[in-house]
């Protein structure tokens, strides 16, 4: 045990020493927090219930709506887009200073973003065909494929906003916020078609993305904007839930009439503003915390595999559930999430999901680094031991 502790400390010290002194470690810490929030949130509120030969998706929020505050802690997508906007606008400004053309800059960013997608799509194409040919229930196949590919929507939206970075770098967040407000007023107040809400898929996440751009411009350095966003976003979200009929859960709930995420609603956006405010207020504390080698090493390792973790965490959950299905309905894994007993039984399974995700990460992480095993693995942008670091920061 002592040897393991010593080895961990030595590794952490090497990672700490290899990190450029000018790197803003708070950015990486916020990204790691966002990744962990999404993963843990999905693992806690996503259940695959065995119903004969069929697996169907369920959520404890269907049966225990008073657990909605759990979604407030783990729905961290706004922080993704805050950090993404900050990183992309800073990276684009650096590229322009160095004379790098827009097309080359965009290709470099999207190549790393979509590299791991090839592996996910390839595996799930094989799995889907195998299940269909083995006469598996169509409802089961549909449920599994939908869960496995659900993270893809994030990549499409994020890629679109990344491509639009030169156009939105100076856009004030109030403009996309106004689009979300008007879309919701027309939908919920005047009976406009629900399809109008899909404008919010871009506008809703453009709000934190443009906040990230404002961070790059130095407009959010004082603590005042953080407090305004935290206080104003919290008050607005509470009012929308209490008096405007928006759902309290900040994630999708199967069977619910309205989802705050599909597409994003005004409540999801104001909640995201509160999250962004809190993130901005925590920057100094995170910078101090990241001076500890062990804490920084953990954050650096998460960032090195951020997209792999994000894309494969649902697969890890489903692989565990399906593999243990022959053992019978196991509490917290195959049973209906309709009580606190299920919640208590679910918590130990998180470690099993994490182990399954580690296996996926070991198998497919090279796709994140270079798009496949046959391509040369690029050096990490989080830590570089032998050459100086520019102001660029890795993608989300």
mmCIF file of C-alpha atoms in Angstrom:
data_model
loop_
_atom_site.group_PDB
_atom_site.id
_atom_site.type_symbol
_atom_site.label_atom_id
_atom_site.label_comp_id
_atom_site.label_asym_id
_atom_site.label_seq_id
_atom_site.Cartn_x
_atom_site.Cartn_y
_atom_site.Cartn_z
ATOM 1 C CA UNK A 1 0.000 0.000 0.000
ATOM 2 C CA UNK A 2 2.802 2.411 0.902
ATOM 3 C CA UNK A 3 4.440 1.710 -2.446
ATOM 4 C CA UNK A 4 1.215 2.510 -4.283
ATOM 5 C CA UNK A 5 0.827 5.772 -2.370
ATOM 6 C CA UNK A 6 4.441 6.698 -3.073
ATOM 7 C CA UNK A 7 4.052 5.858 -6.766
ATOM 8 C CA UNK A 8 0.867 7.946 -6.996
ATOM 9 C CA UNK A 9 2.576 10.895 -5.361
ATOM 10 C CA UNK A 10 5.604 10.590 -7.650
ATOM 11 C CA UNK A 11 3.363 10.468 -10.737
ATOM 12 C CA UNK A 12 1.377 13.461 -9.505
ATOM 13 C CA UNK A 13 4.605 15.376 -8.876
ATOM 14 C CA UNK A 14 5.800 14.658 -12.424
ATOM 15 C CA UNK A 15 2.493 15.811 -13.918
ATOM 16 C CA UNK A 16 2.595 18.938 -11.783
ATOM 17 C CA UNK A 17 6.179 19.704 -12.821
ATOM 18 C CA UNK A 18 5.347 19.127 -16.514
ATOM 19 C CA UNK A 19 2.496 21.653 -16.470
ATOM 20 C CA UNK A 20 3.419 25.163 -17.683
ATOM 21 C CA UNK A 21 3.347 27.717 -14.871
ATOM 22 C CA UNK A 22 1.078 30.103 -16.791
ATOM 23 C CA UNK A 23 -1.662 27.522 -17.413
ATOM 24 C CA UNK A 24 -5.031 28.440 -15.869
ATOM 25 C CA UNK A 25 -5.759 25.223 -14.007
ATOM 26 C CA UNK A 26 -9.186 26.460 -12.971
ATOM 27 C CA UNK A 27 -10.345 25.991 -16.588
ATOM 28 C CA UNK A 28 -9.336 22.336 -16.520
ATOM 29 C CA UNK A 29 -10.892 21.859 -13.086
ATOM 30 C CA UNK A 30 -14.214 23.263 -14.299
ATOM 31 C CA UNK A 31 -14.117 21.005 -17.353
ATOM 32 C CA UNK A 32 -13.427 17.967 -15.173
ATOM 33 C CA UNK A 33 -16.261 18.973 -12.854
ATOM 34 C CA UNK A 34 -18.635 19.266 -15.819
ATOM 35 C CA UNK A 35 -17.654 15.847 -17.170
ATOM 36 C CA UNK A 36 -18.031 14.217 -13.748
ATOM 37 C CA UNK A 37 -21.396 15.906 -13.208
ATOM 38 C CA UNK A 38 -22.867 14.635 -16.471
ATOM 39 C CA UNK A 39 -21.557 11.097 -15.952
ATOM 40 C CA UNK A 40 -22.701 10.749 -12.349
ATOM 41 C CA UNK A 41 -26.014 12.390 -13.157
ATOM 42 C CA UNK A 42 -26.768 9.911 -15.922
ATOM 43 C CA UNK A 43 -25.706 6.962 -13.802
ATOM 44 C CA UNK A 44 -27.967 8.092 -10.958
ATOM 45 C CA UNK A 45 -31.132 8.905 -12.900
ATOM 46 C CA UNK A 46 -30.936 6.409 -15.774
ATOM 47 C CA UNK A 47 -32.247 2.910 -15.110
ATOM 48 C CA UNK A 48 -32.706 -0.027 -17.456
ATOM 49 C CA UNK A 49 -35.624 -2.062 -16.162
ATOM 50 C CA UNK A 50 -35.972 -5.702 -17.165
ATOM 51 C CA UNK A 51 -39.517 -6.435 -18.334
ATOM 52 C CA UNK A 52 -39.478 -10.012 -19.566
ATOM 53 C CA UNK A 53 -37.143 -10.049 -22.594
ATOM 54 C CA UNK A 54 -37.332 -6.283 -22.927
ATOM 55 C CA UNK A 55 -35.164 -3.594 -21.379
ATOM 56 C CA UNK A 56 -36.814 -0.200 -21.049
ATOM 57 C CA UNK A 57 -35.483 3.110 -19.795
ATOM 58 C CA UNK A 58 -36.787 4.506 -16.528
ATOM 59 C CA UNK A 59 -35.830 7.193 -14.054
ATOM 60 C CA UNK A 60 -36.254 7.555 -10.287
ATOM 61 C CA UNK A 61 -37.485 11.083 -11.027
ATOM 62 C CA UNK A 62 -40.634 9.519 -12.509
ATOM 63 C CA UNK A 63 -41.537 7.923 -9.186
ATOM 64 C CA UNK A 64 -39.750 10.236 -6.746
ATOM 65 C CA UNK A 65 -40.188 13.772 -8.123
ATOM 66 C CA UNK A 66 -38.974 15.272 -4.856
ATOM 67 C CA UNK A 67 -35.503 14.035 -5.893
ATOM 68 C CA UNK A 68 -35.418 16.785 -8.549
ATOM 69 C CA UNK A 69 -32.695 18.697 -6.613
ATOM 70 C CA UNK A 70 -30.323 15.843 -7.526
ATOM 71 C CA UNK A 71 -30.522 17.060 -11.109
ATOM 72 C CA UNK A 72 -29.490 20.538 -9.997
ATOM 73 C CA UNK A 73 -26.171 19.205 -8.754
ATOM 74 C CA UNK A 74 -25.365 16.985 -11.729
ATOM 75 C CA UNK A 75 -26.767 18.818 -14.767
ATOM 76 C CA UNK A 76 -23.552 20.681 -15.542
ATOM 77 C CA UNK A 77 -23.838 21.234 -19.296
ATOM 78 C CA UNK A 78 -23.809 25.025 -18.964
ATOM 79 C CA UNK A 79 -20.316 24.782 -17.462
ATOM 80 C CA UNK A 80 -19.273 22.725 -20.512
ATOM 81 C CA UNK A 81 -20.327 25.535 -22.806
ATOM 82 C CA UNK A 82 -18.915 28.288 -20.580
ATOM 83 C CA UNK A 83 -15.482 26.642 -20.627
ATOM 84 C CA UNK A 84 -15.877 25.722 -24.306
ATOM 85 C CA UNK A 85 -16.632 29.306 -25.302
ATOM 86 C CA UNK A 86 -13.715 30.608 -23.271
ATOM 87 C CA UNK A 87 -11.274 28.069 -24.693
ATOM 88 C CA UNK A 88 -12.437 28.383 -28.303
ATOM 89 C CA UNK A 89 -12.334 32.176 -28.421
ATOM 90 C CA UNK A 90 -8.926 32.261 -26.766
ATOM 91 C CA UNK A 91 -7.634 29.588 -29.122
ATOM 92 C CA UNK A 92 -9.005 31.387 -32.194
ATOM 93 C CA UNK A 93 -7.434 34.687 -31.111
ATOM 94 C CA UNK A 94 -4.106 32.899 -30.655
ATOM 95 C CA UNK A 95 -4.433 31.276 -34.092
ATOM 96 C CA UNK A 96 -5.067 34.632 -35.750
ATOM 97 C CA UNK A 97 -2.020 36.146 -34.065
ATOM 98 C CA UNK A 98 0.090 33.279 -35.428
ATOM 99 C CA UNK A 99 -1.402 33.578 -38.902
ATOM 100 C CA UNK A 100 -3.198 30.207 -38.791
ATOM 101 C CA UNK A 101 -6.116 30.177 -41.278
ATOM 102 C CA UNK A 102 -9.617 29.696 -39.920
ATOM 103 C CA UNK A 103 -10.122 26.422 -41.812
ATOM 104 C CA UNK A 104 -6.979 24.850 -40.376
ATOM 105 C CA UNK A 105 -7.870 26.038 -36.879
ATOM 106 C CA UNK A 106 -11.384 24.619 -37.140
ATOM 107 C CA UNK A 107 -10.200 21.315 -38.599
ATOM 108 C CA UNK A 108 -7.745 20.818 -35.738
ATOM 109 C CA UNK A 109 -10.421 21.418 -33.124
ATOM 110 C CA UNK A 110 -13.137 19.303 -34.728
ATOM 111 C CA UNK A 111 -10.772 16.425 -35.517
ATOM 112 C CA UNK A 112 -10.054 15.907 -31.823
ATOM 113 C CA UNK A 113 -13.690 16.489 -30.932
ATOM 114 C CA UNK A 114 -15.056 13.874 -33.332
ATOM 115 C CA UNK A 115 -12.213 11.336 -33.273
ATOM 116 C CA UNK A 116 -13.728 9.209 -30.481
ATOM 117 C CA UNK A 117 -17.129 9.275 -32.225
ATOM 118 C CA UNK A 118 -15.844 6.892 -34.930
ATOM 119 C CA UNK A 119 -15.154 4.210 -32.334
ATOM 120 C CA UNK A 120 -18.554 4.645 -30.643
ATOM 121 C CA UNK A 121 -20.474 4.505 -33.914
ATOM 122 C CA UNK A 122 -18.442 1.540 -35.145
ATOM 123 C CA UNK A 123 -19.017 -0.549 -32.032
ATOM 124 C CA UNK A 124 -22.708 0.269 -31.772
ATOM 125 C CA UNK A 125 -23.279 -0.480 -35.449
ATOM 126 C CA UNK A 126 -21.917 -3.988 -34.818
ATOM 127 C CA UNK A 127 -23.886 -4.356 -31.568
ATOM 128 C CA UNK A 128 -27.122 -3.184 -33.180
ATOM 129 C CA UNK A 129 -26.814 -5.544 -36.145
ATOM 130 C CA UNK A 130 -25.927 -8.421 -33.828
ATOM 131 C CA UNK A 131 -28.941 -7.785 -31.609
ATOM 132 C CA UNK A 132 -31.323 -7.488 -34.543
ATOM 133 C CA UNK A 133 -30.002 -10.651 -36.168
ATOM 134 C CA UNK A 134 -30.276 -12.517 -32.867
ATOM 135 C CA UNK A 135 -33.995 -11.735 -32.704
ATOM 136 C CA UNK A 136 -33.689 -9.360 -29.755
ATOM 137 C CA UNK A 137 -36.757 -7.297 -28.907
ATOM 138 C CA UNK A 138 -36.884 -4.187 -31.096
ATOM 139 C CA UNK A 139 -37.863 -2.061 -28.080
ATOM 140 C CA UNK A 140 -34.717 -3.201 -26.275
ATOM 141 C CA UNK A 141 -32.488 -2.420 -29.251
ATOM 142 C CA UNK A 142 -34.082 1.013 -29.634
ATOM 143 C CA UNK A 143 -33.616 1.799 -25.935
ATOM 144 C CA UNK A 144 -29.959 0.769 -25.936
ATOM 145 C CA UNK A 145 -29.059 2.606 -29.138
ATOM 146 C CA UNK A 146 -30.858 5.754 -28.019
ATOM 147 C CA UNK A 147 -28.968 5.813 -24.713
ATOM 148 C CA UNK A 148 -25.622 5.034 -26.348
ATOM 149 C CA UNK A 149 -25.939 7.788 -28.939
ATOM 150 C CA UNK A 150 -27.617 10.382 -26.720
ATOM 151 C CA UNK A 151 -24.315 12.202 -25.989
ATOM 152 C CA UNK A 152 -23.933 12.892 -29.717
ATOM 153 C CA UNK A 153 -26.362 15.815 -29.670
ATOM 154 C CA UNK A 154 -23.905 17.691 -27.468
ATOM 155 C CA UNK A 155 -21.117 17.225 -29.988
ATOM 156 C CA UNK A 156 -23.229 18.488 -32.881
ATOM 157 C CA UNK A 157 -24.282 21.630 -31.018
ATOM 158 C CA UNK A 158 -20.793 22.222 -29.676
ATOM 159 C CA UNK A 159 -19.258 21.739 -33.126
ATOM 160 C CA UNK A 160 -21.706 24.246 -34.630
ATOM 161 C CA UNK A 161 -20.885 26.837 -31.977
ATOM 162 C CA UNK A 162 -17.161 26.193 -32.409
ATOM 163 C CA UNK A 163 -17.473 26.763 -36.153
ATOM 164 C CA UNK A 164 -19.356 30.005 -35.460
ATOM 165 C CA UNK A 165 -16.763 31.265 -32.955
ATOM 166 C CA UNK A 166 -15.520 34.139 -35.169
ATOM 167 C CA UNK A 167 -19.130 35.354 -35.536
ATOM 168 C CA UNK A 168 -20.225 34.991 -31.910
ATOM 169 C CA UNK A 169 -16.987 35.950 -30.159
ATOM 170 C CA UNK A 170 -18.349 39.417 -29.364
ATOM 171 C CA UNK A 171 -22.047 38.591 -29.199
ATOM 172 C CA UNK A 172 -23.676 39.726 -25.956
ATOM 173 C CA UNK A 173 -25.320 36.824 -24.049
ATOM 174 C CA UNK A 174 -28.570 38.808 -23.787
ATOM 175 C CA UNK A 175 -29.247 38.303 -27.519
ATOM 176 C CA UNK A 176 -29.504 34.486 -27.468
ATOM 177 C CA UNK A 177 -31.246 34.737 -24.078
ATOM 178 C CA UNK A 178 -33.894 36.936 -25.724
ATOM 179 C CA UNK A 179 -34.405 34.287 -28.430
ATOM 180 C CA UNK A 180 -35.018 31.621 -25.770
ATOM 181 C CA UNK A 181 -37.419 33.913 -23.896
ATOM 182 C CA UNK A 182 -39.482 34.704 -26.983
ATOM 183 C CA UNK A 183 -39.540 31.085 -28.167
ATOM 184 C CA UNK A 184 -40.875 29.927 -24.788
ATOM 185 C CA UNK A 185 -43.419 32.731 -24.556
ATOM 186 C CA UNK A 186 -44.756 31.875 -28.000
ATOM 187 C CA UNK A 187 -44.803 28.117 -27.288
ATOM 188 C CA UNK A 188 -46.204 28.064 -23.774
ATOM 189 C CA UNK A 189 -48.101 31.346 -23.736
ATOM 190 C CA UNK A 190 -49.616 31.572 -27.216
ATOM 191 C CA UNK A 191 -49.744 27.963 -28.372
ATOM 192 C CA UNK A 192 -47.130 28.230 -31.111
ATOM 193 C CA UNK A 193 -45.923 24.914 -32.588
ATOM 194 C CA UNK A 194 -43.577 22.952 -30.335
ATOM 195 C CA UNK A 195 -41.071 22.848 -33.177
ATOM 196 C CA UNK A 196 -40.308 26.500 -32.461
ATOM 197 C CA UNK A 197 -38.556 25.355 -29.310
ATOM 198 C CA UNK A 198 -35.757 23.800 -31.319
ATOM 199 C CA UNK A 199 -34.418 27.304 -31.887
ATOM 200 C CA UNK A 200 -33.367 27.024 -28.266
ATOM 201 C CA UNK A 201 -31.039 24.134 -29.024
ATOM 202 C CA UNK A 202 -28.584 26.647 -30.472
ATOM 203 C CA UNK A 203 -29.684 29.809 -28.672
ATOM 204 C CA UNK A 204 -29.894 28.178 -25.235
ATOM 205 C CA UNK A 205 -26.322 26.864 -25.249
ATOM 206 C CA UNK A 206 -25.074 29.979 -27.016
ATOM 207 C CA UNK A 207 -25.792 31.893 -23.788
ATOM 208 C CA UNK A 208 -23.049 30.227 -21.684
ATOM 209 C CA UNK A 209 -20.821 29.957 -24.768
ATOM 210 C CA UNK A 210 -20.876 33.730 -25.226
ATOM 211 C CA UNK A 211 -20.291 34.139 -21.488
ATOM 212 C CA UNK A 212 -17.112 32.148 -22.061
ATOM 213 C CA UNK A 213 -16.171 34.579 -24.818
ATOM 214 C CA UNK A 214 -16.768 37.476 -22.416
ATOM 215 C CA UNK A 215 -14.452 35.717 -19.959
ATOM 216 C CA UNK A 216 -11.758 35.672 -22.668
ATOM 217 C CA UNK A 217 -12.247 39.393 -23.249
ATOM 218 C CA UNK A 218 -11.615 40.024 -19.539
ATOM 219 C CA UNK A 219 -15.155 41.250 -18.846
ATOM 220 C CA UNK A 220 -15.816 38.716 -16.074
ATOM 221 C CA UNK A 221 -12.642 39.030 -14.028
ATOM 222 C CA UNK A 222 -14.214 40.781 -11.046
ATOM 223 C CA UNK A 223 -16.494 38.907 -8.662
ATOM 224 C CA UNK A 224 -19.487 41.146 -9.342
ATOM 225 C CA UNK A 225 -20.570 39.438 -12.627
ATOM 226 C CA UNK A 226 -20.364 36.073 -10.892
ATOM 227 C CA UNK A 227 -22.661 37.188 -8.084
ATOM 228 C CA UNK A 228 -25.095 38.805 -10.534
ATOM 229 C CA UNK A 229 -25.289 35.619 -12.601
ATOM 230 C CA UNK A 230 -25.618 33.367 -9.564
ATOM 231 C CA UNK A 231 -28.242 35.500 -7.825
ATOM 232 C CA UNK A 232 -30.200 36.486 -10.915
ATOM 233 C CA UNK A 233 -30.135 32.999 -12.417
ATOM 234 C CA UNK A 234 -31.231 31.370 -9.162
ATOM 235 C CA UNK A 235 -34.079 33.830 -8.613
ATOM 236 C CA UNK A 236 -35.290 33.545 -12.212
ATOM 237 C CA UNK A 237 -35.201 29.748 -12.152
ATOM 238 C CA UNK A 238 -37.070 29.582 -8.847
ATOM 239 C CA UNK A 239 -39.759 31.937 -10.187
ATOM 240 C CA UNK A 240 -40.141 29.981 -13.426
ATOM 241 C CA UNK A 241 -40.531 26.671 -11.568
ATOM 242 C CA UNK A 242 -42.800 28.048 -8.832
ATOM 243 C CA UNK A 243 -45.106 30.261 -10.903
ATOM 244 C CA UNK A 244 -44.625 29.563 -14.610
ATOM 245 C CA UNK A 245 -45.079 25.800 -14.523
ATOM 246 C CA UNK A 246 -41.625 24.741 -15.637
ATOM 247 C CA UNK A 247 -40.459 21.309 -14.392
ATOM 248 C CA UNK A 248 -38.247 21.302 -11.323
ATOM 249 C CA UNK A 249 -35.983 18.612 -12.774
ATOM 250 C CA UNK A 250 -33.234 20.047 -14.964
ATOM 251 C CA UNK A 251 -32.926 16.788 -16.905
ATOM 252 C CA UNK A 252 -35.330 14.879 -19.101
ATOM 253 C CA UNK A 253 -37.797 12.613 -17.299
ATOM 254 C CA UNK A 254 -39.362 9.742 -19.313
ATOM 255 C CA UNK A 255 -43.061 10.359 -19.838
ATOM 256 C CA UNK A 256 -42.970 14.004 -18.736
ATOM 257 C CA UNK A 257 -45.030 16.478 -20.761
ATOM 258 C CA UNK A 258 -42.253 19.098 -20.802
ATOM 259 C CA UNK A 259 -38.511 18.541 -20.616
ATOM 260 C CA UNK A 260 -36.136 21.302 -19.604
ATOM 261 C CA UNK A 261 -33.464 19.898 -21.905
ATOM 262 C CA UNK A 262 -35.234 18.552 -24.967
ATOM 263 C CA UNK A 263 -35.072 21.269 -26.218
ATOM 264 C CA UNK A 264 -33.603 23.655 -23.611
ATOM 265 C CA UNK A 265 -36.190 25.849 -21.932
ATOM 266 C CA UNK A 266 -35.854 29.292 -20.407
ATOM 267 C CA UNK A 267 -35.653 27.626 -16.974
ATOM 268 C CA UNK A 268 -32.703 25.472 -18.110
ATOM 269 C CA UNK A 269 -30.942 28.565 -19.447
ATOM 270 C CA UNK A 270 -31.465 30.651 -16.305
ATOM 271 C CA UNK A 271 -30.341 27.679 -14.242
ATOM 272 C CA UNK A 272 -27.236 27.550 -16.436
ATOM 273 C CA UNK A 273 -26.609 31.242 -15.763
ATOM 274 C CA UNK A 274 -26.603 30.496 -12.030
ATOM 275 C CA UNK A 275 -24.160 27.627 -12.599
ATOM 276 C CA UNK A 276 -21.880 29.844 -14.676
ATOM 277 C CA UNK A 277 -21.938 32.479 -11.954
ATOM 278 C CA UNK A 278 -20.931 29.910 -9.357
ATOM 279 C CA UNK A 279 -18.171 28.605 -11.633
ATOM 280 C CA UNK A 280 -16.769 32.111 -12.080
ATOM 281 C CA UNK A 281 -16.843 32.727 -8.332
ATOM 282 C CA UNK A 282 -14.969 29.488 -7.674
ATOM 283 C CA UNK A 283 -12.082 30.198 -10.059
ATOM 284 C CA UNK A 284 -9.654 31.547 -7.454
ATOM 285 C CA UNK A 285 -10.352 28.713 -5.034
ATOM 286 C CA UNK A 286 -9.889 26.167 -7.794
ATOM 287 C CA UNK A 287 -6.575 27.723 -8.794
ATOM 288 C CA UNK A 288 -5.360 27.395 -5.217
ATOM 289 C CA UNK A 289 -6.665 23.838 -4.920
ATOM 290 C CA UNK A 290 -4.985 22.830 -8.172
ATOM 291 C CA UNK A 291 -1.585 23.745 -6.745
ATOM 292 C CA UNK A 292 -1.753 20.424 -4.899
ATOM 293 C CA UNK A 293 -0.083 17.843 -7.153
ATOM 294 C CA UNK A 294 -2.534 15.013 -6.400
ATOM 295 C CA UNK A 295 -5.588 17.172 -7.070
ATOM 296 C CA UNK A 296 -4.090 18.538 -10.272
ATOM 297 C CA UNK A 297 -3.038 15.079 -11.493
ATOM 298 C CA UNK A 298 -6.609 13.803 -11.101
ATOM 299 C CA UNK A 299 -7.998 16.778 -13.025
ATOM 300 C CA UNK A 300 -5.342 16.472 -15.736
ATOM 301 C CA UNK A 301 -6.094 12.787 -16.245
ATOM 302 C CA UNK A 302 -9.828 13.467 -16.595
ATOM 303 C CA UNK A 303 -9.115 16.178 -19.155
ATOM 304 C CA UNK A 304 -6.861 13.897 -21.185
ATOM 305 C CA UNK A 305 -9.797 11.496 -21.664
ATOM 306 C CA UNK A 306 -12.707 13.911 -21.378
ATOM 307 C CA UNK A 307 -14.401 12.984 -24.653
ATOM 308 C CA UNK A 308 -13.815 9.263 -24.163
ATOM 309 C CA UNK A 309 -15.410 9.409 -20.713
ATOM 310 C CA UNK A 310 -18.307 11.495 -22.013
ATOM 311 C CA UNK A 311 -19.052 9.300 -25.017
ATOM 312 C CA UNK A 312 -18.641 5.894 -23.359
ATOM 313 C CA UNK A 313 -20.226 6.349 -19.926
ATOM 314 C CA UNK A 314 -23.681 5.265 -21.092
ATOM 315 C CA UNK A 315 -22.171 2.240 -22.827
ATOM 316 C CA UNK A 316 -20.478 1.293 -19.548
ATOM 317 C CA UNK A 317 -23.825 1.451 -17.745
ATOM 318 C CA UNK A 318 -25.575 -0.638 -20.394
ATOM 319 C CA UNK A 319 -22.783 -3.204 -20.640
ATOM 320 C CA UNK A 320 -22.936 -3.774 -16.891
ATOM 321 C CA UNK A 321 -26.719 -4.040 -16.917
ATOM 322 C CA UNK A 322 -26.845 -6.437 -19.863
ATOM 323 C CA UNK A 323 -23.949 -8.605 -18.700
ATOM 324 C CA UNK A 324 -25.573 -9.222 -15.311
ATOM 325 C CA UNK A 325 -29.081 -9.711 -16.681
ATOM 326 C CA UNK A 326 -28.819 -13.544 -16.524
ATOM 327 C CA UNK A 327 -28.195 -13.269 -12.769
ATOM 328 C CA UNK A 328 -31.799 -12.159 -12.322
ATOM 329 C CA UNK A 329 -33.285 -8.779 -11.425
ATOM 330 C CA UNK A 330 -30.581 -7.215 -9.265
ATOM 331 C CA UNK A 331 -31.695 -4.340 -6.967
ATOM 332 C CA UNK A 332 -30.576 -0.950 -8.184
ATOM 333 C CA UNK A 333 -29.662 -2.337 -11.602
ATOM 334 C CA UNK A 334 -32.651 -4.088 -13.212
ATOM 335 C CA UNK A 335 -35.445 -3.149 -10.818
ATOM 336 C CA UNK A 336 -37.979 -0.323 -11.070
ATOM 337 C CA UNK A 337 -36.558 2.873 -9.507
ATOM 338 C CA UNK A 338 -39.626 3.583 -7.385
ATOM 339 C CA UNK A 339 -38.273 4.059 -3.877
ATOM 340 C CA UNK A 340 -35.391 5.031 -1.636
ATOM 341 C CA UNK A 341 -34.392 1.376 -1.513
ATOM 342 C CA UNK A 342 -33.542 1.563 -5.194
ATOM 343 C CA UNK A 343 -31.482 4.727 -4.604
ATOM 344 C CA UNK A 344 -29.529 3.039 -1.783
ATOM 345 C CA UNK A 345 -28.969 -0.037 -3.948
ATOM 346 C CA UNK A 346 -27.867 2.089 -6.904
ATOM 347 C CA UNK A 347 -24.982 3.821 -5.157
ATOM 348 C CA UNK A 348 -22.670 0.752 -4.935
ATOM 349 C CA UNK A 349 -23.238 0.098 -8.651
ATOM 350 C CA UNK A 350 -21.539 3.412 -9.457
ATOM 351 C CA UNK A 351 -18.170 1.805 -8.734
ATOM 352 C CA UNK A 352 -18.989 -1.065 -11.103
ATOM 353 C CA UNK A 353 -19.973 1.421 -13.811
ATOM 354 C CA UNK A 354 -16.699 3.268 -13.218
ATOM 355 C CA UNK A 355 -14.708 0.050 -13.684
ATOM 356 C CA UNK A 356 -16.581 -0.709 -16.916
ATOM 357 C CA UNK A 357 -15.882 2.846 -18.094
ATOM 358 C CA UNK A 358 -12.188 2.387 -17.275
ATOM 359 C CA UNK A 359 -12.160 -0.665 -19.541
ATOM 360 C CA UNK A 360 -13.779 1.359 -22.336
ATOM 361 C CA UNK A 361 -11.290 4.151 -21.741
ATOM 362 C CA UNK A 362 -8.318 1.806 -21.947
ATOM 363 C CA UNK A 363 -9.663 0.302 -25.163
ATOM 364 C CA UNK A 364 -10.662 3.479 -26.993
ATOM 365 C CA UNK A 365 -8.667 6.381 -25.535
ATOM 366 C CA UNK A 366 -6.232 6.351 -28.482
ATOM 367 C CA UNK A 367 -9.118 7.521 -30.676
ATOM 368 C CA UNK A 368 -9.276 10.692 -28.612
ATOM 369 C CA UNK A 369 -5.549 11.276 -28.910
ATOM 370 C CA UNK A 370 -5.189 10.655 -32.623
ATOM 371 C CA UNK A 371 -8.277 9.137 -34.181
ATOM 372 C CA UNK A 372 -7.118 5.526 -34.155
ATOM 373 C CA UNK A 373 -4.281 3.208 -33.237
ATOM 374 C CA UNK A 374 -2.514 3.511 -36.556
ATOM 375 C CA UNK A 375 -2.124 7.239 -36.337
ATOM 376 C CA UNK A 376 0.607 8.910 -34.393
ATOM 377 C CA UNK A 377 -0.591 9.955 -30.966
ATOM 378 C CA UNK A 378 -0.269 13.678 -30.540
ATOM 379 C CA UNK A 379 1.325 15.048 -27.389
ATOM 380 C CA UNK A 380 -1.070 16.183 -24.744
ATOM 381 C CA UNK A 381 -2.028 19.835 -24.546
ATOM 382 C CA UNK A 382 -2.697 19.557 -20.830
ATOM 383 C CA UNK A 383 0.874 18.736 -19.833
ATOM 384 C CA UNK A 384 4.006 18.893 -21.960
ATOM 385 C CA UNK A 385 7.256 18.031 -20.311
ATOM 386 C CA UNK A 386 9.786 19.149 -22.900
ATOM 387 C CA UNK A 387 8.411 22.137 -24.752
ATOM 388 C CA UNK A 388 6.787 25.405 -23.764
ATOM 389 C CA UNK A 389 3.047 25.766 -23.813
ATOM 390 C CA UNK A 390 1.176 28.426 -25.760
ATOM 391 C CA UNK A 391 -1.965 30.045 -24.464
ATOM 392 C CA UNK A 392 -4.052 27.371 -26.129
ATOM 393 C CA UNK A 393 -6.181 25.181 -23.959
ATOM 394 C CA UNK A 394 -7.637 21.812 -24.992
ATOM 395 C CA UNK A 395 -11.171 21.499 -26.206
ATOM 396 C CA UNK A 396 -13.990 20.468 -23.947
#
